[in-house]
mmCIF file of C-alpha atoms in Angstrom:
data_model
loop_
_atom_site.group_PDB
_atom_site.id
_atom_site.type_symbol
_atom_site.label_atom_id
_atom_site.label_comp_id
_atom_site.label_asym_id
_atom_site.label_seq_id
_atom_site.Cartn_x
_atom_site.Cartn_y
_atom_site.Cartn_z
ATOM 1 C CA CYS A 1 -0.105 -0.172 0.024
ATOM 2 C CA LYS A 2 2.806 2.426 1.110
ATOM 3 C CA MET A 3 4.292 1.903 -2.528
ATOM 4 C CA GLY A 4 0.863 2.709 -4.316
ATOM 5 C CA MET A 5 0.380 5.852 -2.034
ATOM 6 C CA SER A 6 4.328 6.970 -2.864
ATOM 7 C CA ARG A 7 2.886 6.622 -6.853
ATOM 8 C CA ILE A 8 -0.349 8.829 -6.000
ATOM 9 C CA ASP A 9 1.978 11.452 -4.637
ATOM 10 C CA GLU A 10 3.810 11.721 -7.506
ATOM 11 C CA GLY A 11 0.751 11.635 -9.661
ATOM 12 C CA ASN A 12 1.479 8.132 -11.181
ATOM 13 C CA TYR A 13 -1.743 6.833 -10.895
ATOM 14 C CA LYS A 14 -1.271 3.981 -13.101
ATOM 15 C CA SER A 15 1.446 2.210 -11.166
ATOM 16 C CA ALA A 16 -0.251 3.180 -7.911
ATOM 17 C CA SER A 17 -3.592 1.222 -9.072
ATOM 18 C CA GLU A 18 -0.937 -1.848 -9.874
ATOM 19 C CA TYR A 19 0.669 -1.440 -6.363
ATOM 20 C CA LEU A 20 -2.527 -0.888 -4.742
ATOM 21 C CA SER A 21 -4.690 -3.798 -6.422
ATOM 22 C CA LYS A 22 -1.697 -6.241 -5.060
ATOM 23 C CA ALA A 23 -2.215 -4.584 -1.703
ATOM 24 C CA ALA A 24 -6.144 -4.752 -1.525
ATOM 25 C CA GLY A 25 -5.320 -8.573 -2.830
ATOM 26 C CA LEU A 26 -3.337 -9.142 0.366
ATOM 27 C CA GLY A 27 -6.696 -7.836 2.763
ATOM 28 C CA ASP A 28 -5.502 -3.622 2.952
ATOM 29 C CA ALA A 29 -8.403 -1.690 4.130
ATOM 30 C CA THR A 30 -6.469 1.440 3.341
ATOM 31 C CA ALA A 31 -6.100 -0.179 -0.442
ATOM 32 C CA HIS A 32 -9.260 -0.862 -1.041
ATOM 33 C CA TYR A 33 -10.580 2.449 -0.070
ATOM 34 C CA ASN A 34 -8.151 4.123 -1.963
ATOM 35 C CA LEU A 35 -8.907 1.992 -5.229
ATOM 36 C CA SER A 36 -12.585 2.846 -4.957
ATOM 37 C CA VAL A 37 -11.240 6.657 -5.132
ATOM 38 C CA MET A 38 -9.596 5.687 -8.365
ATOM 39 C CA TYR A 39 -12.398 3.883 -10.033
ATOM 40 C CA ARG A 40 -14.705 7.008 -8.657
ATOM 41 C CA GLU A 41 -12.224 9.425 -10.286
ATOM 42 C CA GLY A 42 -10.964 7.650 -13.044
ATOM 43 C CA GLU A 43 -7.523 8.331 -12.025
ATOM 44 C CA GLY A 44 -5.036 5.267 -12.997
ATOM 45 C CA VAL A 45 -7.942 2.794 -14.380
ATOM 46 C CA GLU A 46 -10.920 3.596 -16.195
ATOM 47 C CA LYS A 47 -14.655 5.201 -14.098
ATOM 48 C CA ASP A 48 -16.168 1.706 -12.940
ATOM 49 C CA GLU A 49 -19.223 2.366 -10.343
ATOM 50 C CA LYS A 50 -19.635 -1.466 -9.669
ATOM 51 C CA LYS A 51 -15.715 -1.252 -9.191
ATOM 52 C CA GLU A 52 -15.612 1.502 -7.008
ATOM 53 C CA LEU A 53 -18.379 0.308 -4.717
ATOM 54 C CA ARG A 54 -16.766 -3.491 -4.588
ATOM 55 C CA HIS A 55 -13.530 -2.075 -3.164
ATOM 56 C CA LEU A 56 -15.335 0.279 -1.001
ATOM 57 C CA GLU A 57 -17.231 -2.280 0.413
ATOM 58 C CA GLU A 58 -14.234 -4.416 1.179
ATOM 59 C CA ALA A 59 -12.550 -1.366 2.768
ATOM 60 C CA ALA A 60 -15.624 -1.294 4.867
ATOM 61 C CA ILE A 61 -15.770 -4.859 6.268
ATOM 62 C CA ILE A 62 -11.654 -5.309 6.816
ATOM 63 C CA GLY A 63 -12.367 -2.085 8.979
ATOM 64 C CA HIS A 64 -12.172 1.581 7.353
ATOM 65 C CA PRO A 65 -13.946 3.771 9.370
ATOM 66 C CA PHE A 66 -14.480 6.448 6.419
ATOM 67 C CA ALA A 67 -15.215 3.862 3.737
ATOM 68 C CA ARG A 68 -17.964 2.953 6.023
ATOM 69 C CA HIS A 69 -18.982 6.396 6.354
ATOM 70 C CA ILE A 70 -19.101 6.813 2.175
ATOM 71 C CA LEU A 71 -21.152 3.361 2.353
ATOM 72 C CA ARG A 72 -23.426 5.359 4.759
ATOM 73 C CA VAL A 73 -23.725 8.444 2.126
ATOM 74 C CA THR A 74 -24.028 5.515 -0.458
ATOM 75 C CA GLU A 75 -27.210 4.024 1.110
ATOM 76 C CA GLN A 76 -28.655 7.377 1.971
ATOM 77 C CA ARG A 77 -28.968 8.793 -1.415
ATOM 78 C CA LYS A 78 -30.101 4.949 -2.424
ATOM 79 C CA GLY A 79 -33.498 6.080 -0.031
ATOM 80 C CA ARG A 80 -32.208 3.192 2.207
ATOM 81 C CA ARG A 81 -32.374 5.016 5.810
ATOM 82 C CA ASN A 82 -32.091 2.196 7.893
ATOM 83 C CA ARG A 83 -28.990 0.955 6.119
ATOM 84 C CA ALA A 84 -27.705 4.354 6.310
ATOM 85 C CA VAL A 85 -27.939 4.418 10.090
ATOM 86 C CA LYS A 86 -26.143 1.274 10.619
ATOM 87 C CA HIS A 87 -23.382 2.313 8.608
ATOM 88 C CA TRP A 88 -22.898 5.623 10.760
ATOM 89 C CA MET A 89 -23.306 3.539 13.760
ATOM 90 C CA ILE A 90 -20.448 1.280 13.143
ATOM 91 C CA ALA A 91 -18.339 4.177 11.313
ATOM 92 C CA ALA A 92 -18.689 5.932 14.773
ATOM 93 C CA LYS A 93 -17.482 2.698 16.375
ATOM 94 C CA LEU A 94 -14.660 2.775 14.559
ATOM 95 C CA GLY A 95 -13.889 6.293 15.419
ATOM 96 C CA GLU A 96 -14.889 8.244 12.617
ATOM 97 C CA ASP A 97 -16.143 11.744 13.830
ATOM 98 C CA ASP A 98 -18.598 12.429 10.967
ATOM 99 C CA SER A 99 -20.416 9.647 11.620
ATOM 100 C CA LEU A 100 -20.500 9.990 15.725
ATOM 101 C CA GLU A 101 -21.869 13.232 14.739
ATOM 102 C CA ASN A 102 -24.521 12.202 12.276
ATOM 103 C CA VAL A 103 -25.494 9.388 15.005
ATOM 104 C CA LYS A 104 -25.967 12.262 17.302
ATOM 105 C CA MET A 105 -28.261 13.859 15.136
ATOM 106 C CA ALA A 106 -30.007 10.571 14.511
ATOM 107 C CA TYR A 107 -30.537 10.154 18.112
ATOM 108 C CA ARG A 108 -32.939 13.744 18.010
ATOM 109 C CA CYS A 109 -34.269 12.417 14.829
ATOM 110 C CA GLY A 110 -35.467 9.496 17.221
ATOM 111 C CA LEU A 111 -33.587 7.013 14.272
ATOM 112 C CA VAL A 112 -31.324 5.684 17.036
ATOM 113 C CA SER A 113 -31.671 4.764 20.329
ATOM 114 C CA LYS A 114 -30.640 5.978 23.538
ATOM 115 C CA ASP A 115 -28.453 2.765 24.251
ATOM 116 C CA ASP A 116 -27.640 2.632 20.797
ATOM 117 C CA LEU A 117 -26.116 6.296 21.076
ATOM 118 C CA ALA A 118 -25.062 5.333 24.434
ATOM 119 C CA SER A 119 -22.746 2.242 22.767
ATOM 120 C CA ALA A 120 -21.579 4.506 19.989
ATOM 121 C CA LEU A 121 -20.346 7.269 22.258
ATOM 122 C CA ARG A 122 -18.249 4.422 24.083
ATOM 123 C CA ALA A 123 -16.985 2.813 21.210
ATOM 124 C CA TYR A 124 -15.388 5.742 19.670
ATOM 125 C CA GLN A 125 -13.811 7.150 22.618
ATOM 126 C CA ALA A 126 -12.387 3.585 23.143
ATOM 127 C CA ALA A 127 -11.402 4.156 19.399
ATOM 128 C CA ILE A 128 -10.004 7.021 19.733
ATOM 129 C CA ASP A 129 -7.772 6.311 23.080
ATOM 130 C CA ALA A 130 -6.506 2.964 21.103
ATOM 131 C CA THR A 131 -5.003 5.540 18.338
ATOM 132 C CA LYS A 132 -3.661 7.892 20.517
ATOM 133 C CA SER A 133 0.782 8.692 20.091
ATOM 134 C CA PRO A 134 3.002 11.531 19.956
ATOM 135 C CA GLN A 135 3.930 10.065 16.911
ATOM 136 C CA ARG A 136 0.699 10.273 15.177
ATOM 137 C CA ASP A 137 -0.020 13.956 16.617
ATOM 138 C CA GLU A 138 3.174 14.958 14.428
ATOM 139 C CA VAL A 139 2.433 13.424 11.496
ATOM 140 C CA GLU A 140 -0.868 15.078 11.868
ATOM 141 C CA ALA A 141 0.190 18.358 12.510
ATOM 142 C CA ALA A 142 3.315 18.312 9.806
ATOM 143 C CA CYS A 143 1.002 17.253 7.141
ATOM 144 C CA ASN A 144 -1.954 19.812 8.021
ATOM 145 C CA GLY A 145 1.319 22.174 8.182
ATOM 146 C CA LEU A 146 1.836 21.218 4.271
ATOM 147 C CA GLY A 147 -1.558 21.799 3.051
ATOM 148 C CA LEU A 148 -2.068 18.130 2.550
ATOM 149 C CA GLY A 149 -5.834 17.157 2.113
ATOM 150 C CA SER A 150 -7.464 13.851 2.949
ATOM 151 C CA ARG A 151 -8.903 12.612 -0.113
ATOM 152 C CA PHE A 152 -6.395 9.609 0.138
ATOM 153 C CA LEU A 153 -6.475 8.463 3.335
ATOM 154 C CA SER A 154 -2.907 6.367 4.161
ATOM 155 C CA ASN A 155 -3.657 3.748 7.353
ATOM 156 C CA SER A 156 -0.715 1.828 6.943
#
C-alpha cells in the first residue's frame, strides 16, 4: 500500500493502481479504499461504479471507518435510511468523527435509541484512545502544515 501511496503522491496513478491492487488482494483496507477513489475519479483506471463500490465495501468490511461513512452516504442517497444509520453506527464505533455527529443527529430525530447512542459514544472513545500517540500527533501536524488534504487516506 505504501508504494501505491507514493505513486499517488507522484501523480503516477496507473502505477499506483497496480501496487494498490496487489495490497488490496492481501486484504489491506486502505488499498481498497484508495482503489475505490481511483475508480470513482477515473485516475489510473477507467471509471467503474461497480468496482468503486466493491472496493469501498471491502474496505468497510475490513474496518476502514471512512469507507463505512461513504457507504452510509451511498445508502442514504438510495433512500435506504435504516442501512445508512447502521453504517453510521459502525463507522462511529470505529472512531470516524462525522459519523458520530450523524449518530447524534439521528438520535435527536428518533432514528437511534438512547442505548445505541451510548454504545456508539463508548466505542468511539475507545477507538480514539487506541490510536493516540505522540508520533501520530506529529505526523498529523506536519501534514496539516503542508496543506495535505485527506482525499486519499493512508492508515498504513
